[in-house]
Amino acid sequence: MSDRLESAIKKAIMDYLATRPNTFAFRVSTTGIPDTSLPGGFRKNLMVGVSDIIGVKNGKFFALEVKTRDGKLTEHQERFLKRVDKAGGYGAVVRCVEDAVQCWGEI
């Protein structure tokens, strides 16, 4: 059930970001890319821990890791967000649309 909730949160955040000026954002398929020619039917992402939503606002890169209220970051996800921050971008964990609205205002 938490997967569905996380999926709904991602959709709501993407709907919100689509209405924001000077903002370009997209969802990253963190489960891999469908490829029926491979065993298991998926091609893995090249980078482990990449955030669920990646974007740019007014030229500033941002990465949002979407989690449910009780969801926990993996070590790879934490590392990715730290790398974004260290490189001058904005990385954050969001658990609802209101979190994303706050983040968007801070970017």
GROMACS .gro file of C-alpha atoms in nm, residues 50-87:
model
   38
   50VAL     CA    1   1.903   0.899  -0.781
   51SER     CA    2   1.604   1.099  -0.655
   52ASP     CA    3   1.247   1.043  -0.775
   53ILE     CA    4   1.202   1.394  -0.916
   54ILE     CA    5   1.476   1.592  -1.088
   55GLY     CA    6   1.435   1.947  -1.210
   56VAL     CA    7   1.558   2.299  -1.268
   57LYS     CA    8   1.406   2.623  -1.140
   58ASN     CA    9   1.546   2.950  -1.272
   59GLY     CA   10   1.870   2.771  -1.361
   60LYS     CA   11   1.913   2.594  -1.025
   61PHE     CA   12   1.917   2.214  -1.021
   62PHE     CA   13   1.697   2.035  -0.769
   63ALA     CA   14   1.635   1.676  -0.665
   64LEU     CA   15   1.336   1.564  -0.457
   65GLU     CA   16   1.326   1.222  -0.297
   66VAL     CA   17   0.963   1.128  -0.234
   67LYS     CA   18   0.883   0.918   0.071
   68THR     CA   19   0.568   0.829   0.259
   69ARG     CA   20   0.528   0.960   0.612
   70ASP     CA   21   0.717   0.661   0.753
   71GLY     CA   22   0.944   0.596   0.455
   72LYS     CA   23   1.318   0.589   0.516
   73LEU     CA   24   1.601   0.692   0.286
   74THR     CA   25   1.852   0.434   0.174
   75GLU     CA   26   2.219   0.508   0.219
   76HIS     CA   27   2.248   0.563  -0.158
   77GLN     CA   28   1.959   0.812  -0.157
   78GLU     CA   29   2.115   1.007   0.131
   79ARG     CA   30   2.447   1.013  -0.052
   80PHE     CA   31   2.284   1.136  -0.374
   81LEU     CA   32   2.108   1.426  -0.196
   82LYS     CA   33   2.434   1.525  -0.022
   83ARG     CA   34   2.615   1.525  -0.358
   84VAL     CA   35   2.345   1.751  -0.506
   85ASP     CA   36   2.379   1.996  -0.216
   86LYS     CA   37   2.760   1.990  -0.230
   87ALA     CA   38   2.751   2.068  -0.603
   0.00000   0.00000   0.00000
